Short mmCIF file of C-alpha atoms in Angstrom, two decimals:
data_model
loop_
_atom_site.label_atom_id
_atom_site.label_comp_id
_atom_site.label_asym_id
_atom_site.label_seq_id
_atom_site.Cartn_x
_atom_site.Cartn_y
_atom_site.Cartn_z
CA MET A 1 -39.47 77.56 35.21
CA TRP A 2 -39.14 74.06 37.74
CA HIS A 3 -41.47 71.37 37.80
CA ILE A 4 -42.41 69.33 40.77
CA GLN A 5 -43.80 65.67 40.65
CA VAL A 6 -45.39 64.20 43.89
CA VAL A 7 -46.25 60.34 43.90
CA PHE A 8 -47.64 58.57 46.47
CA ILE A 9 -49.64 55.71 46.80
CA ILE A 10 -51.19 54.56 49.87
CA GLY A 11 -53.40 51.47 51.05
CA LEU A 12 -55.30 50.91 53.98
CA ALA A 13 -54.86 47.73 56.08
CA SER A 14 -56.40 47.22 59.65
CA LEU A 15 -54.11 49.75 61.77
CA HIS A 16 -51.48 50.43 59.40
CA PHE A 17 -51.70 51.54 55.64
CA ALA A 18 -49.92 48.89 53.11
CA ALA A 19 -49.16 49.73 49.69
CA SER A 20 -51.82 49.12 46.54
CA GLY A 21 -50.78 47.66 42.94
CA PRO A 22 -48.55 50.30 41.16
CA VAL A 23 -49.93 52.70 38.88
CA ARG A 24 -50.70 51.08 35.68
CA ASP A 25 -48.01 52.95 32.87
CA ASP A 26 -51.34 53.64 30.62
CA VAL A 27 -53.79 54.84 33.25
CA GLN A 28 -50.96 57.35 34.29
CA GLN A 29 -49.51 58.78 30.96
CA SER A 30 -53.54 59.43 30.32
CA VAL A 31 -53.21 61.78 33.05
CA LEU A 32 -50.35 63.44 32.74
CA GLY A 33 -51.05 63.66 29.48
CA ASP A 34 -54.40 65.73 29.83
CA PRO A 35 -54.20 69.09 28.40
CA SER A 36 -56.96 70.15 30.74
CA SER A 37 -54.47 70.39 33.94
CA THR A 38 -54.22 74.24 33.80
CA ALA A 39 -55.46 75.78 36.49
CA SER A 40 -58.01 77.94 34.52
CA ASN A 41 -59.40 75.17 33.27
CA ILE A 42 -59.14 73.06 36.72
CA HIS A 43 -61.19 76.52 38.10
CA LYS A 44 -63.88 76.51 35.37
CA SER A 45 -64.50 72.66 36.12
CA LEU A 46 -64.65 73.60 39.67
CA LYS A 47 -67.44 76.12 39.12
CA LYS A 48 -69.57 74.67 36.60
CA ALA A 49 -69.53 71.65 38.90
CA GLU A 50 -70.68 74.22 41.82
CA VAL A 51 -67.92 73.05 43.69
CA ILE A 52 -66.88 77.09 43.92
CA PRO A 53 -68.36 78.53 46.22
CA ASP A 54 -69.50 75.08 47.80
CA VAL A 55 -67.14 73.35 49.26
CA LEU A 56 -63.64 76.14 48.04
CA ASP A 57 -63.72 80.18 47.26
CA ASP A 58 -63.86 81.56 44.32
CA ASP A 59 -60.44 83.37 44.54
CA LEU A 60 -58.79 80.02 44.47
CA LYS A 61 -55.85 79.81 42.20
CA PRO A 62 -54.58 76.45 41.72
CA LEU A 63 -50.61 76.25 41.76
CA PHE A 64 -50.56 72.09 41.31
CA SER A 65 -53.10 69.65 38.99
CA ILE A 66 -53.87 66.39 41.33
CA ASN A 67 -54.33 63.08 39.51
CA VAL A 68 -55.96 60.92 41.16
CA THR A 69 -56.41 56.94 39.91
CA TYR A 70 -58.16 53.84 41.53
CA PRO A 71 -56.12 51.53 40.21
CA SER A 72 -57.36 47.82 41.61
CA ALA A 73 -60.44 49.74 39.12
CA HIS A 74 -58.36 51.39 36.23
CA LYS A 75 -60.88 54.32 37.33
CA VAL A 76 -59.29 57.41 36.85
CA VAL A 77 -60.95 60.99 38.83
CA ASP A 78 -61.26 63.24 35.87
CA LEU A 79 -62.47 67.10 36.98
CA GLY A 80 -66.19 65.76 37.14
CA ASN A 81 -66.54 62.68 35.84
CA LYS A 82 -68.83 59.39 36.73
CA ILE A 83 -67.09 56.83 39.16
CA LYS A 84 -69.11 53.62 40.43
CA PRO A 85 -68.77 53.49 44.43
CA LYS A 86 -67.68 50.00 44.15
CA ALA A 87 -64.80 51.29 42.21
CA VAL A 88 -63.44 53.86 45.01
CA SER A 89 -63.34 51.48 48.00
CA SER A 90 -59.83 51.71 48.67
CA PRO A 91 -57.54 54.46 48.54
CA PRO A 92 -56.66 55.69 45.09
CA ASN A 93 -52.83 57.02 43.95
CA VAL A 94 -52.19 60.37 43.72
CA ILE A 95 -49.58 62.22 41.51
CA VAL A 96 -49.36 66.07 41.99
CA ASN A 97 -47.70 67.94 39.36
CA THR A 98 -47.05 71.48 39.53
CA ILE A 99 -48.80 73.67 36.68
CA GLY A 100 -46.54 75.87 34.13
CA LYS A 101 -46.70 79.56 34.09
CA ASP A 102 -47.88 79.72 30.23
CA ASP A 103 -51.69 80.18 31.82
CA GLU A 104 -53.28 83.70 30.77
CA VAL A 105 -56.13 83.83 34.01
CA PHE A 106 -53.47 82.30 36.94
CA PRO A 107 -49.45 83.21 35.57
CA SER A 108 -46.42 82.57 37.47
CA PRO A 109 -47.12 80.05 40.32
CA THR A 110 -45.18 80.67 43.99
CA ILE A 111 -44.28 76.69 45.05
CA HIS A 112 -43.05 77.39 49.00
CA THR A 113 -40.73 74.04 49.37
CA ASN A 114 -40.28 74.99 52.69
CA ALA A 115 -44.07 74.26 53.43
CA THR A 116 -46.30 71.56 54.29
CA TYR A 117 -48.80 70.47 52.13
CA THR A 118 -52.36 68.57 53.00
CA PHE A 119 -54.31 66.40 51.18
CA ILE A 120 -58.30 65.60 51.45
CA LEU A 121 -61.21 64.24 50.49
CA THR A 122 -64.82 65.71 51.25
CA ASP A 123 -68.56 65.34 50.14
CA PRO A 124 -70.34 68.31 50.12
CA ASP A 125 -73.54 66.42 49.02
CA ALA A 126 -73.94 64.00 52.18
CA THR A 127 -76.48 63.21 53.30
CA SER A 128 -78.26 64.64 49.58
CA ARG A 129 -77.01 67.50 47.41
CA SER A 130 -80.76 68.63 47.85
CA ASP A 131 -80.39 67.69 51.35
CA PRO A 132 -76.97 68.27 52.88
CA THR A 133 -78.02 67.56 56.63
CA LYS A 134 -74.23 65.75 56.99
CA ALA A 135 -72.70 68.46 54.69
CA GLU A 136 -69.45 68.37 54.91
CA MET A 137 -68.61 64.84 55.35
CA CYS A 138 -64.80 64.76 55.94
CA HIS A 139 -64.02 61.29 54.07
CA TRP A 140 -59.78 61.37 54.42
CA ILE A 141 -56.71 63.93 56.07
CA VAL A 142 -53.46 63.36 55.19
CA THR A 143 -51.20 66.22 56.26
CA GLY A 144 -47.47 66.76 57.14
CA ILE A 145 -46.17 66.39 53.22
CA THR A 146 -43.52 68.62 52.51
CA PHE A 147 -41.22 68.75 49.52
CA ASN A 148 -37.28 67.57 49.16
CA ALA A 149 -36.20 70.82 47.86
CA SER A 150 -32.48 69.49 47.42
CA SER A 151 -33.66 67.08 44.81
CA GLU A 152 -31.88 67.96 41.47
CA ASP A 153 -35.18 66.79 39.82
CA HIS A 154 -37.60 68.18 42.22
CA ILE A 155 -39.39 65.38 42.90
CA LEU A 156 -42.03 66.19 45.81
CA HIS A 157 -41.48 62.94 48.52
CA LEU A 158 -43.58 61.08 51.01
CA PRO A 159 -41.31 59.74 53.39
CA ILE A 160 -42.09 56.16 54.02
CA ASP A 161 -42.82 55.51 57.41
CA SER A 162 -45.01 57.41 59.61
CA MET A 163 -46.06 57.32 63.43
CA ALA A 164 -44.21 54.30 63.96
CA LEU A 165 -46.49 52.14 61.42
CA GLU A 166 -45.15 49.64 59.42
CA ALA A 167 -44.54 51.08 56.35
CA PRO A 168 -47.28 53.12 56.21
CA PHE A 169 -46.52 55.36 52.83
CA HIS A 170 -45.31 53.98 49.69
CA PHE A 171 -44.21 55.36 46.78
CA ARG A 172 -42.57 54.48 43.76
CA ASP A 173 -38.85 55.80 44.14
CA PRO A 174 -35.82 53.84 43.36
CA ARG A 175 -33.95 55.73 45.52
CA PRO A 176 -33.10 54.42 49.23
CA ARG A 177 -33.92 56.56 51.99
CA ASN A 178 -34.42 56.37 56.00
CA THR A 179 -37.91 54.80 56.53
CA ARG A 180 -37.86 55.93 60.57
CA ASN A 181 -36.56 59.06 60.71
CA GLY A 182 -37.82 62.51 59.62
CA SER A 183 -41.18 61.49 59.45
CA ASP A 184 -44.17 64.22 60.28
CA VAL A 185 -46.40 63.08 57.34
CA GLU A 186 -49.98 61.58 59.23
CA GLU A 187 -53.20 59.88 58.03
CA LEU A 188 -54.72 63.04 60.41
CA MET A 189 -58.24 61.08 59.54
CA SER A 190 -58.46 57.35 57.91
CA TYR A 191 -59.57 57.12 54.35
CA PHE A 192 -63.67 56.79 54.13
CA PRO A 193 -64.66 55.51 50.92
CA PRO A 194 -67.56 56.92 49.38
CA ALA A 195 -70.57 55.06 49.74
CA PRO A 196 -73.83 57.67 48.92
CA PRO A 197 -77.00 55.98 50.70
CA PRO A 198 -79.69 55.08 48.10
CA ALA A 199 -82.02 57.20 46.45
CA THR A 200 -79.12 60.44 47.12
CA GLY A 201 -78.68 60.81 43.48
CA TYR A 202 -75.06 61.63 42.16
CA HIS A 203 -72.56 63.24 45.06
CA ARG A 204 -69.60 65.24 44.30
CA TYR A 205 -66.69 63.94 45.75
CA VAL A 206 -63.66 66.55 46.07
CA PHE A 207 -59.76 66.25 46.09
CA VAL A 208 -58.12 69.16 48.01
CA LEU A 209 -54.66 70.08 48.42
CA LEU A 210 -53.65 72.43 50.98
CA GLN A 211 -51.07 74.44 51.52
CA SER A 212 -49.44 75.43 54.99
CA ARG A 213 -47.92 78.90 56.00
CA SER A 214 -44.22 78.63 55.30
CA HIS A 215 -41.97 77.69 57.90
CA LYS A 216 -38.17 76.50 58.12
CA HIS A 217 -37.43 73.23 58.78
CA GLY A 218 -37.12 71.40 61.80
CA GLN A 219 -39.21 74.11 63.41
CA ASP A 220 -42.20 73.04 65.94
CA ASP A 221 -45.22 72.91 64.05
CA ALA A 222 -48.25 71.62 65.50
CA GLY A 223 -49.51 70.94 62.45
CA PRO A 224 -53.92 70.51 61.53
CA GLN A 225 -55.68 69.60 63.88
CA LYS A 226 -58.16 66.30 63.51
CA PRO A 227 -61.63 67.35 63.24
CA SER A 228 -63.41 66.02 66.32
CA GLU A 229 -65.93 64.13 63.75
CA ARG A 230 -66.56 63.68 60.28
CA PRO A 231 -69.85 65.04 59.48
CA HIS A 232 -69.45 69.04 59.08
CA TRP A 233 -65.74 68.44 59.90
CA GLY A 234 -66.92 68.63 63.64
CA TYR A 235 -68.30 72.22 63.20
CA GLY A 236 -71.88 70.82 63.92
CA LYS A 237 -73.75 72.81 61.53
CA VAL A 238 -74.91 71.79 58.31
CA GLY A 239 -72.47 73.14 55.20
CA LYS A 240 -69.08 74.11 57.51
CA GLY A 241 -66.30 72.01 56.00
CA VAL A 242 -63.04 72.24 54.29
CA ARG A 243 -63.21 75.94 53.62
CA ASP A 244 -63.59 76.40 58.09
CA TRP A 245 -61.13 73.73 58.47
CA ALA A 246 -58.44 75.35 56.34
CA LYS A 247 -59.06 78.79 57.74
CA ASP A 248 -58.75 77.36 61.56
CA ASN A 249 -55.37 75.25 60.77
CA GLU A 250 -54.25 78.27 58.36
CA LEU A 251 -54.38 76.37 55.19
CA THR A 252 -55.01 77.83 51.83
CA PRO A 253 -56.06 75.66 48.73
CA VAL A 254 -53.61 75.46 45.65
CA GLY A 255 -55.39 72.63 44.09
CA ALA A 256 -58.36 70.61 43.68
CA ASN A 257 -59.89 67.93 41.70
CA PHE A 258 -63.36 65.70 41.95
CA PHE A 259 -65.52 62.82 40.90
CA TYR A 260 -69.25 62.21 40.83
CA ALA A 261 -70.53 59.07 42.43
CA ARG A 262 -74.51 57.46 43.09
CA ASN A 263 -76.10 54.55 44.81
CA LYS A 264 -78.47 53.24 41.68
CA ASN A 265 -81.01 51.22 44.54
CA LYS A 266 -83.75 53.12 44.93
#
């Protein structure tokens, strides 16, 4: 069983991305060393918070643990912890790890190195959990992520450059690489910082990693389609969101994480 890790650090600035600060060692280690990051524990946490079935189906089989940190505020997303909105105003750093096969509920994960992956953030509680008139709300979509299958250490890399923008993706990787060619990574929907309205209680903000159907590198693939608007992921109906968008774009959820946030103002 080989192990894959992806580190991507994405920051937002005007019309292009700029690197945010590096992940603090103490924050990173606390996440990577978290024993709760097994498929069964992830699934259990999602069900307890009703992310399953509100956002994802019960047949979700996590292949990856998604470790999300907001370095400027030293906050780590940990399967349902509470984070203040001001701490998540900038895009987070993300580390994705394959889950070991020693899980009794979800053994032997299958990782496709010739598939592409999409990373999203959604709010199923907009405007509020009791009255989700704008749910789901799309907060972020990054697509075109691929594995570097030739890497001996099996690290999944995001390209540094995308859409001919000025260095949109940065990650911690000491090896040199081409920053202009071969990049299909795209921020399909820019990061829309979580900002719950006053007096709407706690919102669940859910990160999901989605896997596309396998295809050969270089094969023509249009990739996922951009939602027409953020509310309801463009479907114009309460409750529509990631599940519908993933199905229409032939994507399968393979990992998830989430946090709670609320506006304390009355």
